[in-house]
Tab-separated table of C-alpha atoms in Angstrom:
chain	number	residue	atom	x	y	z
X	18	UNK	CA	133.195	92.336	108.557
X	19	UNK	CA	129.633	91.077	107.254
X	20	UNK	CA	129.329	90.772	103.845
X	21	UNK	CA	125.540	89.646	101.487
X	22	UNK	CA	126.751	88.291	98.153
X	23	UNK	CA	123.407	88.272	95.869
X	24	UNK	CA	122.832	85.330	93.244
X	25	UNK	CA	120.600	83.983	90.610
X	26	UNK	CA	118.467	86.417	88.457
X	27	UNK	CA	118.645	87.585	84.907
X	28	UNK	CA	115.910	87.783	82.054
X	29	UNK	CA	112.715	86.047	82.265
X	30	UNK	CA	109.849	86.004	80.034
X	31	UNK	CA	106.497	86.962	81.033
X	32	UNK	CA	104.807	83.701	82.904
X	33	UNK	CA	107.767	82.748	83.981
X	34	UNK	CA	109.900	82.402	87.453
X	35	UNK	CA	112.654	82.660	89.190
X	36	UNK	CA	114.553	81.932	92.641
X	37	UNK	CA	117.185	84.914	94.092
X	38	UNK	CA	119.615	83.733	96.778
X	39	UNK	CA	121.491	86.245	99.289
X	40	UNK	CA	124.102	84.871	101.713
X	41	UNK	CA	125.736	86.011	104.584
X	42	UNK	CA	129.413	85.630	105.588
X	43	UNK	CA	131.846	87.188	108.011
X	44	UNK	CA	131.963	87.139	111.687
X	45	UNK	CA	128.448	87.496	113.194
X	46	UNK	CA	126.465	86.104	115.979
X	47	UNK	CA	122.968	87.094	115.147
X	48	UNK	CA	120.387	87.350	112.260
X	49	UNK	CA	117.515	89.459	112.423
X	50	UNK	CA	115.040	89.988	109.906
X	51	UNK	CA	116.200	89.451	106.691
X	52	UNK	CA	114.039	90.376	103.142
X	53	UNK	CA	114.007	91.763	99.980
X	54	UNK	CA	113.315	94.663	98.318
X	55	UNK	CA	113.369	95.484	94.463
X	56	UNK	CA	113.774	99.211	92.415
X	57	UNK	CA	112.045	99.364	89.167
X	58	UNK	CA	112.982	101.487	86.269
X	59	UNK	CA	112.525	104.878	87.439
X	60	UNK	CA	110.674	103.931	90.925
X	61	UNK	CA	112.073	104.107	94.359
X	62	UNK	CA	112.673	101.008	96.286
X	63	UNK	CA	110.177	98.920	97.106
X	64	UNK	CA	109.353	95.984	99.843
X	65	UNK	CA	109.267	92.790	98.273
X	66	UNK	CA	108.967	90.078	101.042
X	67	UNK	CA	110.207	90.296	104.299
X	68	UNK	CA	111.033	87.704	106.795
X	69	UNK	CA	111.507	87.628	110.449
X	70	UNK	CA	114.040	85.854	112.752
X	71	UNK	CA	111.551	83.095	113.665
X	72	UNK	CA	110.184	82.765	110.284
X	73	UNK	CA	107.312	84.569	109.677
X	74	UNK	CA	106.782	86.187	106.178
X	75	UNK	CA	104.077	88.082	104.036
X	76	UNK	CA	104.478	89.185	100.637
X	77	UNK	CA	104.278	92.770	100.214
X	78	UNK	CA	104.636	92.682	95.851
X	79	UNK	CA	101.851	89.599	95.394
X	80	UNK	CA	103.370	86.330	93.629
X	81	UNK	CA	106.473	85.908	95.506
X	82	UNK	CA	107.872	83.809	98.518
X	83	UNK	CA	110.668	84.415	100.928
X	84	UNK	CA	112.396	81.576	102.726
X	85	UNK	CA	115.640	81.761	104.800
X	86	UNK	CA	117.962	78.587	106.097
X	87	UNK	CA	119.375	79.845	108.861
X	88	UNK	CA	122.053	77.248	108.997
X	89	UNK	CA	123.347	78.583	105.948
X	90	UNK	CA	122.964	82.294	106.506
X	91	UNK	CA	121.030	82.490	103.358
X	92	UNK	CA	117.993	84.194	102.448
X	93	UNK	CA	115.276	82.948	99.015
X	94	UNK	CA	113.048	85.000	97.312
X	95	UNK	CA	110.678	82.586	95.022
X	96	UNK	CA	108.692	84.584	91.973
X	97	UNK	CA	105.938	82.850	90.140
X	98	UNK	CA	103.670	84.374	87.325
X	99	UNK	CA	106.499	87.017	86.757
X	100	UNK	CA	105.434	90.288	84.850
X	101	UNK	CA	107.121	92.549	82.893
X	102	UNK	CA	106.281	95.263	85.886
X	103	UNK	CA	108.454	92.900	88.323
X	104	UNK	CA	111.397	94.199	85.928
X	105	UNK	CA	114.132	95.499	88.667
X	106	UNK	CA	116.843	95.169	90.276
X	107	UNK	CA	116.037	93.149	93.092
X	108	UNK	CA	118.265	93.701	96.897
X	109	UNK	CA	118.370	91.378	100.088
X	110	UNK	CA	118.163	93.403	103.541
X	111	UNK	CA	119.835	91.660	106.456
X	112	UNK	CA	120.000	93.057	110.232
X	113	UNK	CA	121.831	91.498	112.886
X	114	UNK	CA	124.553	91.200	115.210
X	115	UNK	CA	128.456	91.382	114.418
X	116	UNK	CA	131.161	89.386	117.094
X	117	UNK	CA	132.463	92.600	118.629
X	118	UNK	CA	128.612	93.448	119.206
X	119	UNK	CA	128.231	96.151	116.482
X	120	UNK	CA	124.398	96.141	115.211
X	121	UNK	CA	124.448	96.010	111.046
X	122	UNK	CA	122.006	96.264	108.141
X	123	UNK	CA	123.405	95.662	105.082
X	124	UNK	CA	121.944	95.861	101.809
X	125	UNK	CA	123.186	93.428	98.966
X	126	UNK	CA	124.837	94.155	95.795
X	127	UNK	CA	121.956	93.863	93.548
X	128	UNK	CA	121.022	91.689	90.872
X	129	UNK	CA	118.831	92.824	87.793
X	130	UNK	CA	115.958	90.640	87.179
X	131	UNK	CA	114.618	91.768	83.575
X	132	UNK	CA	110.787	89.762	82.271
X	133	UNK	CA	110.303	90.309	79.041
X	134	UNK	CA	109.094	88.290	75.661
């Protein structure tokens, strides 16, 4: 079974950043894309930054980077300038591959990112 175990977040005031981490563990022989998405206060879910298998990326929400080692099964989300709108609770997105050849996409726990003075 795959599992994405979110980390890092919290409160941040306005100006400020921050650096979300989302790894993957369980039996699995392939990564896809991986991203993240974030759901605002009374907003539907929303494309953050996505990132492909070979590494290509664009920022869908301004102000943020994705990264992902792929050694480590782990997928970044870098935010820079943060706003109070950028208030939400933030999700990593993986696709890939399990070892008995099952497709997945799994969406993380969640983690509440909160920017505010």
């Amino acid at each position: 079974q795959v599992r994405l175990v979110e980390s890092g977040g919290g409160w941040v005031q306005p100006g400020g950043s921050l650096r979300l981490s989302c790894t993957a563990s369980g039996n699995m022989t392939k990564l896809n894309a991986m991203g993240w998405y974030r759901q605002g206060p009374g907003k539907a879910r929303e494309l953050v930054a996505p990132i492909t298998s070979s590494g290509s990326t664009y920022t869908a929400a301004g102000r943020f980077t994705v990264s992902r080692d792929n050694a480590k099964k782990t997928v970044s989300l870098q935010g820079e300038d943060l706003k109070p709108d950028d208030t939400a609770v933030y999700y990593c997105n993986v696709d890939g591959y399990a070892l008995d050849g099952r497709y997945f996409n799994l969406w993380g726990q969640g983690t509440q990112v909160t920017v505010s003075s």
